[in-house]
């Protein structure tokens, strides 16, 4: 069994991570994320360095992490488009959270987290988050296997 065979067995939720800094807002589809500590509560999200959202997140102090509904629309909007070329939030229902961080109204759930640390993981940077606020709604979140047909919108 190869590492690819092993990871193909995993069907984790996907997330949209949003950030705001320097007068910009951004968001991207994230497949690598998870809780990494119980006490204190901590969560890590991994953002591709090729992604426009990474540039905004590097300047931000807070990120928002959203679980997506089964509807493929939000995943395509945040995964298949490049934020340097389009405003992913235009025409979308969202509210402003801490430090201007966009919160997606149609998410199954979300939390905001203060960025405690950033660390290199290869072609992704890990953002260690301390949860600040959260909201959970009804619904089953979209999973990684349900988004494998989405081609990344950021430059290769």
PDB file of C-alpha atoms in Angstrom:
ATOM      1  CA  UNK A   1       0.000   0.000   0.000  1.00  0.00           C
ATOM      2  CA  UNK A   2       1.279   3.448  -0.891  1.00  0.00           C
ATOM      3  CA  UNK A   3       0.704   6.701   0.991  1.00  0.00           C
ATOM      4  CA  UNK A   4      -1.725   7.747  -1.774  1.00  0.00           C
ATOM      5  CA  UNK A   5      -3.678   4.510  -1.239  1.00  0.00           C
ATOM      6  CA  UNK A   6      -3.827   5.234   2.484  1.00  0.00           C
ATOM      7  CA  UNK A   7      -5.021   8.837   2.086  1.00  0.00           C
ATOM      8  CA  UNK A   8      -7.631   7.757  -0.509  1.00  0.00           C
ATOM      9  CA  UNK A   9      -9.396   5.898   2.310  1.00  0.00           C
ATOM     10  CA  UNK A  10      -9.948   9.107   4.281  1.00  0.00           C
ATOM     11  CA  UNK A  11     -13.048  11.195   3.580  1.00  0.00           C
ATOM     12  CA  UNK A  12     -12.732  14.202   5.860  1.00  0.00           C
ATOM     13  CA  UNK A  13     -14.904  17.305   5.666  1.00  0.00           C
ATOM     14  CA  UNK A  14     -13.737  20.163   3.473  1.00  0.00           C
ATOM     15  CA  UNK A  15     -13.738  23.709   4.749  1.00  0.00           C
ATOM     16  CA  UNK A  16     -13.817  27.235   3.435  1.00  0.00           C
ATOM     17  CA  UNK A  17     -11.322  29.410   5.274  1.00  0.00           C
ATOM     18  CA  UNK A  18     -11.858  33.163   5.102  1.00  0.00           C
ATOM     19  CA  UNK A  19      -9.590  36.042   6.077  1.00  0.00           C
ATOM     20  CA  UNK A  20      -9.516  39.822   6.027  1.00  0.00           C
ATOM     21  CA  UNK A  21      -6.464  42.082   6.210  1.00  0.00           C
ATOM     22  CA  UNK A  22      -5.108  45.216   4.590  1.00  0.00           C
ATOM     23  CA  UNK A  23      -8.489  46.135   3.110  1.00  0.00           C
ATOM     24  CA  UNK A  24      -8.791  42.764   1.367  1.00  0.00           C
ATOM     25  CA  UNK A  25     -10.982  39.773   2.056  1.00  0.00           C
ATOM     26  CA  UNK A  26     -10.320  36.292   0.742  1.00  0.00           C
ATOM     27  CA  UNK A  27     -11.475  32.727   1.071  1.00  0.00           C
ATOM     28  CA  UNK A  28     -10.507  29.310  -0.228  1.00  0.00           C
ATOM     29  CA  UNK A  29     -11.524  25.673  -0.148  1.00  0.00           C
ATOM     30  CA  UNK A  30      -9.329  23.700   2.261  1.00  0.00           C
ATOM     31  CA  UNK A  31      -8.994  19.930   2.429  1.00  0.00           C
ATOM     32  CA  UNK A  32      -6.292  19.739   5.106  1.00  0.00           C
ATOM     33  CA  UNK A  33      -7.470  20.799   8.575  1.00  0.00           C
ATOM     34  CA  UNK A  34      -8.371  19.415  11.966  1.00  0.00           C
ATOM     35  CA  UNK A  35      -8.504  19.772  15.690  1.00  0.00           C
ATOM     36  CA  UNK A  36      -5.065  19.216  17.166  1.00  0.00           C
ATOM     37  CA  UNK A  37      -5.555  19.806  20.921  1.00  0.00           C
ATOM     38  CA  UNK A  38      -8.333  19.478  23.496  1.00  0.00           C
ATOM     39  CA  UNK A  39      -6.845  21.527  26.350  1.00  0.00           C
ATOM     40  CA  UNK A  40      -6.287  24.151  25.299  1.00  0.00           C
ATOM     41  CA  UNK A  41      -8.619  23.874  22.300  1.00  0.00           C
ATOM     42  CA  UNK A  42      -6.635  24.245  19.074  1.00  0.00           C
ATOM     43  CA  UNK A  43      -7.313  23.698  15.373  1.00  0.00           C
ATOM     44  CA  UNK A  44      -4.918  23.834  12.434  1.00  0.00           C
ATOM     45  CA  UNK A  45      -5.756  24.735   8.842  1.00  0.00           C
ATOM     46  CA  UNK A  46      -3.337  24.271   5.973  1.00  0.00           C
ATOM     47  CA  UNK A  47      -3.457  26.831   3.160  1.00  0.00           C
ATOM     48  CA  UNK A  48      -1.613  26.378  -0.140  1.00  0.00           C
ATOM     49  CA  UNK A  49       1.111  28.950  -0.729  1.00  0.00           C
ATOM     50  CA  UNK A  50      -0.139  29.151  -4.354  1.00  0.00           C
ATOM     51  CA  UNK A  51      -3.511  30.420  -3.135  1.00  0.00           C
ATOM     52  CA  UNK A  52      -4.458  34.123  -3.056  1.00  0.00           C
ATOM     53  CA  UNK A  53      -6.065  33.532   0.361  1.00  0.00           C
ATOM     54  CA  UNK A  54      -2.634  32.628   1.727  1.00  0.00           C
ATOM     55  CA  UNK A  55      -1.392  36.166   0.971  1.00  0.00           C
ATOM     56  CA  UNK A  56      -4.282  37.711   2.921  1.00  0.00           C
ATOM     57  CA  UNK A  57      -4.086  35.141   5.744  1.00  0.00           C
ATOM     58  CA  UNK A  58      -0.388  35.930   6.194  1.00  0.00           C
ATOM     59  CA  UNK A  59      -1.406  39.479   7.209  1.00  0.00           C
ATOM     60  CA  UNK A  60      -4.506  38.498   9.218  1.00  0.00           C
ATOM     61  CA  UNK A  61      -4.812  37.931  12.961  1.00  0.00           C
ATOM     62  CA  UNK A  62      -8.078  35.928  12.769  1.00  0.00           C
ATOM     63  CA  UNK A  63      -9.384  33.287  10.354  1.00  0.00           C
ATOM     64  CA  UNK A  64     -12.867  31.837   9.999  1.00  0.00           C
ATOM     65  CA  UNK A  65     -13.277  28.123   9.263  1.00  0.00           C
ATOM     66  CA  UNK A  66     -16.581  27.013   7.712  1.00  0.00           C
ATOM     67  CA  UNK A  67     -18.136  23.581   7.201  1.00  0.00           C
ATOM     68  CA  UNK A  68     -19.997  23.534   3.894  1.00  0.00           C
ATOM     69  CA  UNK A  69     -23.499  22.274   3.135  1.00  0.00           C
ATOM     70  CA  UNK A  70     -24.023  19.372   0.721  1.00  0.00           C
ATOM     71  CA  UNK A  71     -24.750  21.893  -2.049  1.00  0.00           C
ATOM     72  CA  UNK A  72     -21.660  21.962  -4.285  1.00  0.00           C
ATOM     73  CA  UNK A  73     -22.015  25.703  -5.044  1.00  0.00           C
ATOM     74  CA  UNK A  74     -19.911  27.137  -2.209  1.00  0.00           C
ATOM     75  CA  UNK A  75     -17.176  24.550  -2.768  1.00  0.00           C
ATOM     76  CA  UNK A  76     -16.953  25.447  -6.462  1.00  0.00           C
ATOM     77  CA  UNK A  77     -17.050  29.200  -5.744  1.00  0.00           C
ATOM     78  CA  UNK A  78     -14.193  29.016  -3.234  1.00  0.00           C
ATOM     79  CA  UNK A  79     -12.234  26.179  -4.831  1.00  0.00           C
ATOM     80  CA  UNK A  80     -12.419  26.709  -8.586  1.00  0.00           C
ATOM     81  CA  UNK A  81     -12.012  30.492  -8.762  1.00  0.00           C
ATOM     82  CA  UNK A  82      -8.943  32.599  -8.041  1.00  0.00           C
ATOM     83  CA  UNK A  83      -9.515  35.395  -5.541  1.00  0.00           C
ATOM     84  CA  UNK A  84      -6.912  37.542  -7.287  1.00  0.00           C
ATOM     85  CA  UNK A  85      -9.195  37.544 -10.361  1.00  0.00           C
ATOM     86  CA  UNK A  86     -12.750  37.542  -8.924  1.00  0.00           C
ATOM     87  CA  UNK A  87     -14.546  38.675  -5.775  1.00  0.00           C
ATOM     88  CA  UNK A  88     -15.749  35.354  -4.373  1.00  0.00           C
ATOM     89  CA  UNK A  89     -18.045  37.193  -1.950  1.00  0.00           C
ATOM     90  CA  UNK A  90     -19.965  39.192  -4.567  1.00  0.00           C
ATOM     91  CA  UNK A  91     -23.649  38.239  -4.462  1.00  0.00           C
ATOM     92  CA  UNK A  92     -23.032  35.842  -1.576  1.00  0.00           C
ATOM     93  CA  UNK A  93     -24.773  35.959   1.812  1.00  0.00           C
ATOM     94  CA  UNK A  94     -22.182  36.706   4.500  1.00  0.00           C
ATOM     95  CA  UNK A  95     -21.675  38.816   7.584  1.00  0.00           C
ATOM     96  CA  UNK A  96     -18.633  40.448   9.103  1.00  0.00           C
ATOM     97  CA  UNK A  97     -16.997  38.675  12.038  1.00  0.00           C
ATOM     98  CA  UNK A  98     -14.023  39.587  14.241  1.00  0.00           C
ATOM     99  CA  UNK A  99     -11.409  41.791  12.525  1.00  0.00           C
ATOM    100  CA  UNK A 100     -13.628  41.968   9.424  1.00  0.00           C
ATOM    101  CA  UNK A 101     -13.394  38.242   8.787  1.00  0.00           C
ATOM    102  CA  UNK A 102     -16.206  37.126   6.439  1.00  0.00           C
ATOM    103  CA  UNK A 103     -18.659  34.587   7.901  1.00  0.00           C
ATOM    104  CA  UNK A 104     -20.644  32.584   5.334  1.00  0.00           C
ATOM    105  CA  UNK A 105     -24.359  32.660   6.148  1.00  0.00           C
ATOM    106  CA  UNK A 106     -25.109  29.345   4.388  1.00  0.00           C
ATOM    107  CA  UNK A 107     -22.402  27.312   6.158  1.00  0.00           C
ATOM    108  CA  UNK A 108     -23.375  24.236   8.178  1.00  0.00           C
ATOM    109  CA  UNK A 109     -21.200  25.701  10.907  1.00  0.00           C
ATOM    110  CA  UNK A 110     -18.230  27.951  11.447  1.00  0.00           C
ATOM    111  CA  UNK A 111     -15.734  29.100  14.026  1.00  0.00           C
ATOM    112  CA  UNK A 112     -13.366  32.017  14.202  1.00  0.00           C
ATOM    113  CA  UNK A 113      -9.879  31.559  15.536  1.00  0.00           C
ATOM    114  CA  UNK A 114      -7.007  33.792  16.543  1.00  0.00           C
ATOM    115  CA  UNK A 115      -3.847  32.868  14.650  1.00  0.00           C
ATOM    116  CA  UNK A 116      -1.300  31.782  17.242  1.00  0.00           C
ATOM    117  CA  UNK A 117       1.395  30.457  14.954  1.00  0.00           C
ATOM    118  CA  UNK A 118       2.221  29.781  11.308  1.00  0.00           C
ATOM    119  CA  UNK A 119       4.473  26.929  10.237  1.00  0.00           C
ATOM    120  CA  UNK A 120       5.825  25.457   7.031  1.00  0.00           C
ATOM    121  CA  UNK A 121       4.437  22.118   5.930  1.00  0.00           C
ATOM    122  CA  UNK A 122       5.828  22.039   2.382  1.00  0.00           C
ATOM    123  CA  UNK A 123       3.535  23.538  -0.262  1.00  0.00           C
ATOM    124  CA  UNK A 124       1.029  24.471   2.484  1.00  0.00           C
ATOM    125  CA  UNK A 125       1.431  26.675   5.549  1.00  0.00           C
ATOM    126  CA  UNK A 126      -0.239  25.613   8.788  1.00  0.00           C
ATOM    127  CA  UNK A 127      -2.193  28.221  10.736  1.00  0.00           C
ATOM    128  CA  UNK A 128      -2.626  27.225  14.381  1.00  0.00           C
ATOM    129  CA  UNK A 129      -5.897  28.689  15.655  1.00  0.00           C
ATOM    130  CA  UNK A 130      -7.270  29.405  19.106  1.00  0.00           C
ATOM    131  CA  UNK A 131     -11.100  29.264  18.800  1.00  0.00           C
ATOM    132  CA  UNK A 132     -12.881  32.536  19.655  1.00  0.00           C
ATOM    133  CA  UNK A 133     -16.523  32.029  18.636  1.00  0.00           C
ATOM    134  CA  UNK A 134     -18.525  29.326  16.877  1.00  0.00           C
ATOM    135  CA  UNK A 135     -21.911  28.580  15.381  1.00  0.00           C
ATOM    136  CA  UNK A 136     -23.365  25.211  14.392  1.00  0.00           C
ATOM    137  CA  UNK A 137     -26.456  24.710  12.240  1.00  0.00           C
ATOM    138  CA  UNK A 138     -28.274  21.614  11.045  1.00  0.00           C
ATOM    139  CA  UNK A 139     -26.924  19.643   8.139  1.00  0.00           C
ATOM    140  CA  UNK A 140     -24.292  17.166   7.101  1.00  0.00           C
ATOM    141  CA  UNK A 141     -21.036  18.781   5.925  1.00  0.00           C
ATOM    142  CA  UNK A 142     -19.610  18.296   2.442  1.00  0.00           C
ATOM    143  CA  UNK A 143     -16.688  15.838   2.298  1.00  0.00           C
ATOM    144  CA  UNK A 144     -13.422  15.679   0.400  1.00  0.00           C
ATOM    145  CA  UNK A 145     -14.562  12.850  -1.885  1.00  0.00           C
ATOM    146  CA  UNK A 146     -17.573  14.945  -2.906  1.00  0.00           C
ATOM    147  CA  UNK A 147     -15.255  17.699  -4.196  1.00  0.00           C
ATOM    148  CA  UNK A 148     -12.671  15.702  -6.135  1.00  0.00           C
ATOM    149  CA  UNK A 149     -14.168  16.982  -9.409  1.00  0.00           C
ATOM    150  CA  UNK A 150     -13.245  20.611  -8.579  1.00  0.00           C
ATOM    151  CA  UNK A 151     -10.116  21.912 -10.306  1.00  0.00           C
ATOM    152  CA  UNK A 152      -8.226  24.448  -8.189  1.00  0.00           C
ATOM    153  CA  UNK A 153      -8.686  28.015  -9.370  1.00  0.00           C
ATOM    154  CA  UNK A 154      -5.337  29.294  -8.123  1.00  0.00           C
ATOM    155  CA  UNK A 155      -2.311  29.327 -10.426  1.00  0.00           C
ATOM    156  CA  UNK A 156      -0.279  26.121 -10.369  1.00  0.00           C
TER     157      UNK A 156
END
